[in-house]
Amino acid sequence: MDELADKHIVLGLSGGIACYKAAELCRCLIKHGASVQVVMTEAAEQFITPVTMQALSGQPVFRSQWDARSAGGLANNMAHINLSRKADAILVAPASADLMAKLAQGHACDLLTLLCLARPLQRVPLLLAPAMNHEMWAHPATQRNAAQLRADGVRVLDVGVGEQACGESGDGRMLEPPDLLYELLRALSPQTLAGQAVLVSAGPTYEAIDPVRGLTNLSSGKMGFAIARAAHEAGAEVTLVAGPVALATPRGVQRIDVRSALHMQAALQTHSQRARIFISAAAVADWRPAQTQDEKIKKGGSRQAPTLSLVENPDILAGIAASERARSGALFCVGFAAESHNLLAHAQAKRVRKGVALLVGNIGPDTFGRDDNALLLVDAQGATELPRAPKLQLARQLVAEIARRLPG
Ligand code: C5P
């Protein structure tokens, strides 16, 4: 996806061995549609050359505040103003301890610090990807500077843990390019759910028959995981309760793995106590074996095939939607319906039956396991179609629709 199409990013490099990752990061931003202007400090040039960064970004690198070339289309010899005005975001990766100290103090001693200080605070987000030795990162001075920068509205990103170039190990590694790309997308997303606690369920449930067999369904979990990511991008604090699926946890999302419908119900009931929004995208098994055998049921010989006796699982969503918090409006509930035909009629009926504000219908066989889908949103006012698109794109649209409907 060209997720950064039309976005202009100033990529700043300060001194640190993690500069080698900035080359990959630059490629990654360009691949996702951004135009990138690289700005390097003198120290950064000790680690990677401007030639490399120019080749990857397709633009000459800016290295000095005295550089008289035209910048951002203007020849007024004010690179720090022009570059920061043209940017949609400024990402400094790596951000050294020294650079963070300077920014926390408001110093403007080279082009990179100058343009960070000159950036329009409300319009251009500034992201710092710290990279340093673990002792330097843990030092009270660095932590004090990080806290001050956060208080000043800078997005100081977290650091990775592990082996460091110096041979020691600990906190302080720069995040990898895919994580930095995600943080940039998040900084550029409309913060429609800023600070809201969002609970999402995703994936199938697995109802054990015996230790090696069970009942489950075809849900891949992709839609629910995309919703969790989109809600986090929109500024929410997200808890994802996931049935057994092989999907990576979206960055920044708290994931709770469950297996059966009863496990899922317990986790969702607990977390719905403090959620503002509950989106029930899980495909909960309708029935479970009345009894789970402790030992594997043996087959063969003259033995007859076993008969399974099933009991119905609780309707988790309907239960939560009937809770005091949901009925008072403190919890906004969204359900899903996977149908095979008559989507509108079934979705409308299901919305009323489940007692939810919004119900999202989709055609089961057209979505299971796929990376795209089409949704039909049904609420008390009527129906809205979200045409076929990648699931992440639909998830972002759904999050915007939920934010628009949120009371207050
Ligand atoms: O009744 P049906 O399974 O079609 O309803 C689908 C919606 O209800 C989904 O949002 C699903 O997560 C939720 N559900 C539930 N507990 C069940 C069955 C479905 O929460 N036992």
PDB file of N, CA, C and O in Angstrom, residues 206-235:
ATOM      1  N   TYR A 206     -11.577 -22.514  19.924  1.00  0.00           N
ATOM      2  CA  TYR A 206     -11.293 -23.948  19.747  1.00  0.00           C
ATOM      3  C   TYR A 206     -11.888 -24.678  20.936  1.00  0.00           C
ATOM      4  O   TYR A 206     -11.568 -24.376  22.091  1.00  0.00           O
ATOM      5  N   GLU A 207     -12.788 -25.588  20.639  1.00  0.00           N
ATOM      6  CA  GLU A 207     -13.502 -26.308  21.701  1.00  0.00           C
ATOM      7  C   GLU A 207     -12.993 -27.749  21.705  1.00  0.00           C
ATOM      8  O   GLU A 207     -13.269 -28.513  20.769  1.00  0.00           O
ATOM      9  N   ALA A 208     -12.260 -28.081  22.747  1.00  0.00           N
ATOM     10  CA  ALA A 208     -11.586 -29.391  22.770  1.00  0.00           C
ATOM     11  C   ALA A 208     -12.575 -30.538  22.932  1.00  0.00           C
ATOM     12  O   ALA A 208     -13.498 -30.468  23.744  1.00  0.00           O
ATOM     13  N   ILE A 209     -12.365 -31.595  22.130  1.00  0.00           N
ATOM     14  CA  ILE A 209     -13.110 -32.847  22.275  1.00  0.00           C
ATOM     15  C   ILE A 209     -12.302 -33.779  23.189  1.00  0.00           C
ATOM     16  O   ILE A 209     -12.810 -34.361  24.125  1.00  0.00           O
ATOM     17  N   ASP A 210     -10.998 -33.853  22.877  1.00  0.00           N
ATOM     18  CA  ASP A 210     -10.061 -34.602  23.716  1.00  0.00           C
ATOM     19  C   ASP A 210      -8.712 -33.893  23.551  1.00  0.00           C
ATOM     20  O   ASP A 210      -8.659 -32.826  22.933  1.00  0.00           O
ATOM     21  N   PRO A 211      -7.611 -34.411  24.108  1.00  0.00           N
ATOM     22  CA  PRO A 211      -6.359 -33.626  24.056  1.00  0.00           C
ATOM     23  C   PRO A 211      -5.830 -33.354  22.644  1.00  0.00           C
ATOM     24  O   PRO A 211      -4.956 -32.509  22.472  1.00  0.00           O
ATOM     25  N   VAL A 212      -6.310 -34.061  21.627  1.00  0.00           N
ATOM     26  CA  VAL A 212      -5.761 -33.833  20.281  1.00  0.00           C
ATOM     27  C   VAL A 212      -6.804 -33.404  19.250  1.00  0.00           C
ATOM     28  O   VAL A 212      -6.470 -33.134  18.100  1.00  0.00           O
ATOM     29  N   ARG A 213      -8.057 -33.339  19.628  1.00  0.00           N
ATOM     30  CA  ARG A 213      -9.089 -32.999  18.649  1.00  0.00           C
ATOM     31  C   ARG A 213      -9.990 -31.902  19.204  1.00  0.00           C
ATOM     32  O   ARG A 213     -10.142 -31.762  20.418  1.00  0.00           O
ATOM     33  N   GLY A 214     -10.592 -31.160  18.268  1.00  0.00           N
ATOM     34  CA  GLY A 214     -11.499 -30.114  18.734  1.00  0.00           C
ATOM     35  C   GLY A 214     -12.387 -29.594  17.632  1.00  0.00           C
ATOM     36  O   GLY A 214     -12.244 -29.967  16.461  1.00  0.00           O
ATOM     37  N   LEU A 215     -13.321 -28.731  18.008  1.00  0.00           N
ATOM     38  CA  LEU A 215     -14.213 -28.062  17.053  1.00  0.00           C
ATOM     39  C   LEU A 215     -13.752 -26.626  16.916  1.00  0.00           C
ATOM     40  O   LEU A 215     -13.483 -25.953  17.912  1.00  0.00           O
ATOM     41  N   THR A 216     -13.661 -26.171  15.669  1.00  0.00           N
ATOM     42  CA  THR A 216     -13.286 -24.770  15.474  1.00  0.00           C
ATOM     43  C   THR A 216     -13.964 -24.272  14.200  1.00  0.00           C
ATOM     44  O   THR A 216     -14.859 -24.922  13.677  1.00  0.00           O
ATOM     45  N   ASN A 217     -13.570 -23.118  13.689  1.00  0.00           N
ATOM     46  CA  ASN A 217     -14.167 -22.608  12.456  1.00  0.00           C
ATOM     47  C   ASN A 217     -13.109 -21.918  11.617  1.00  0.00           C
ATOM     48  O   ASN A 217     -11.938 -21.869  12.003  1.00  0.00           O
ATOM     49  N   LEU A 218     -13.532 -21.345  10.512  1.00  0.00           N
ATOM     50  CA  LEU A 218     -12.574 -20.902   9.493  1.00  0.00           C
ATOM     51  C   LEU A 218     -11.995 -19.499   9.689  1.00  0.00           C
ATOM     52  O   LEU A 218     -11.306 -19.004   8.830  1.00  0.00           O
ATOM     53  N   SER A 219     -12.264 -18.857  10.805  1.00  0.00           N
ATOM     54  CA  SER A 219     -11.797 -17.473  10.966  1.00  0.00           C
ATOM     55  C   SER A 219     -10.263 -17.393  10.993  1.00  0.00           C
ATOM     56  O   SER A 219      -9.610 -18.144  11.716  1.00  0.00           O
ATOM     57  N   SER A 220      -9.704 -16.446  10.230  1.00  0.00           N
ATOM     58  CA  SER A 220      -8.246 -16.270  10.230  1.00  0.00           C
ATOM     59  C   SER A 220      -7.815 -15.248  11.272  1.00  0.00           C
ATOM     60  O   SER A 220      -6.638 -15.172  11.629  1.00  0.00           O
ATOM     61  N   GLY A 221      -8.733 -14.414  11.738  1.00  0.00           N
ATOM     62  CA  GLY A 221      -8.393 -13.355  12.700  1.00  0.00           C
ATOM     63  C   GLY A 221      -7.904 -12.076  12.044  1.00  0.00           C
ATOM     64  O   GLY A 221      -7.685 -11.071  12.709  1.00  0.00           O
ATOM     65  N   LYS A 222      -7.745 -12.082  10.693  1.00  0.00           N
ATOM     66  CA  LYS A 222      -7.110 -10.924  10.029  1.00  0.00           C
ATOM     67  C   LYS A 222      -7.909  -9.639  10.214  1.00  0.00           C
ATOM     68  O   LYS A 222      -7.340  -8.572  10.423  1.00  0.00           O
ATOM     69  N   MET A 223      -9.249  -9.736  10.125  1.00  0.00           N
ATOM     70  CA  MET A 223     -10.067  -8.513  10.248  1.00  0.00           C
ATOM     71  C   MET A 223      -9.938  -7.923  11.655  1.00  0.00           C
ATOM     72  O   MET A 223      -9.718  -6.726  11.825  1.00  0.00           O
ATOM     73  N   GLY A 224     -10.043  -8.783  12.669  1.00  0.00           N
ATOM     74  CA  GLY A 224      -9.953  -8.304  14.056  1.00  0.00           C
ATOM     75  C   GLY A 224      -8.584  -7.709  14.356  1.00  0.00           C
ATOM     76  O   GLY A 224      -8.473  -6.680  15.032  1.00  0.00           O
ATOM     77  N   PHE A 225      -7.517  -8.349  13.849  1.00  0.00           N
ATOM     78  CA  PHE A 225      -6.168  -7.828  14.084  1.00  0.00           C
ATOM     79  C   PHE A 225      -5.995  -6.479  13.385  1.00  0.00           C
ATOM     80  O   PHE A 225      -5.350  -5.571  13.905  1.00  0.00           O
ATOM     81  N   ALA A 226      -6.569  -6.362  12.178  1.00  0.00           N
ATOM     82  CA  ALA A 226      -6.481  -5.077  11.457  1.00  0.00           C
ATOM     83  C   ALA A 226      -7.224  -3.985  12.228  1.00  0.00           C
ATOM     84  O   ALA A 226      -6.761  -2.835  12.302  1.00  0.00           O
ATOM     85  N   ILE A 227      -8.352  -4.344  12.836  1.00  0.00           N
ATOM     86  CA  ILE A 227      -9.118  -3.360  13.620  1.00  0.00           C
ATOM     87  C   ILE A 227      -8.308  -2.916  14.844  1.00  0.00           C
ATOM     88  O   ILE A 227      -8.259  -1.728  15.179  1.00  0.00           O
ATOM     89  N   ALA A 228      -7.663  -3.883  15.495  1.00  0.00           N
ATOM     90  CA  ALA A 228      -6.843  -3.543  16.669  1.00  0.00           C
ATOM     91  C   ALA A 228      -5.740  -2.565  16.267  1.00  0.00           C
ATOM     92  O   ALA A 228      -5.490  -1.559  16.938  1.00  0.00           O
ATOM     93  N   ARG A 229      -5.098  -2.839  15.139  1.00  0.00           N
ATOM     94  CA  ARG A 229      -4.037  -1.949  14.672  1.00  0.00           C
ATOM     95  C   ARG A 229      -4.586  -0.563  14.326  1.00  0.00           C
ATOM     96  O   ARG A 229      -4.012   0.458  14.690  1.00  0.00           O
ATOM     97  N   ALA A 230      -5.714  -0.537  13.616  1.00  0.00           N
ATOM     98  CA  ALA A 230      -6.276   0.748  13.189  1.00  0.00           C
ATOM     99  C   ALA A 230      -6.704   1.586  14.396  1.00  0.00           C
ATOM    100  O   ALA A 230      -6.534   2.809  14.394  1.00  0.00           O
ATOM    101  N   ALA A 231      -7.243   0.923  15.425  1.00  0.00           N
ATOM    102  CA  ALA A 231      -7.647   1.663  16.630  1.00  0.00           C
ATOM    103  C   ALA A 231      -6.414   2.228  17.330  1.00  0.00           C
ATOM    104  O   ALA A 231      -6.424   3.360  17.828  1.00  0.00           O
ATOM    105  N   HIS A 232      -5.331   1.460  17.347  1.00  0.00           N
ATOM    106  CA  HIS A 232      -4.089   1.952  17.971  1.00  0.00           C
ATOM    107  C   HIS A 232      -3.520   3.122  17.177  1.00  0.00           C
ATOM    108  O   HIS A 232      -3.080   4.123  17.741  1.00  0.00           O
ATOM    109  N   GLU A 233      -3.555   3.005  15.859  1.00  0.00           N
ATOM    110  CA  GLU A 233      -3.102   4.125  15.015  1.00  0.00           C
ATOM    111  C   GLU A 233      -3.891   5.396  15.326  1.00  0.00           C
ATOM    112  O   GLU A 233      -3.368   6.493  15.275  1.00  0.00           O
ATOM    113  N   ALA A 234      -5.187   5.201  15.625  1.00  0.00           N
ATOM    114  CA  ALA A 234      -6.059   6.358  15.886  1.00  0.00           C
ATOM    115  C   ALA A 234      -5.925   6.873  17.316  1.00  0.00           C
ATOM    116  O   ALA A 234      -6.716   7.709  17.752  1.00  0.00           O
ATOM    117  N   GLY A 235      -4.939   6.349  18.054  1.00  0.00           N
ATOM    118  CA  GLY A 235      -4.620   6.903  19.372  1.00  0.00           C
ATOM    119  C   GLY A 235      -5.211   6.140  20.543  1.00  0.00           C
ATOM    120  O   GLY A 235      -5.045   6.542  21.691  1.00  0.00           O
TER     121      GLY A 235
END
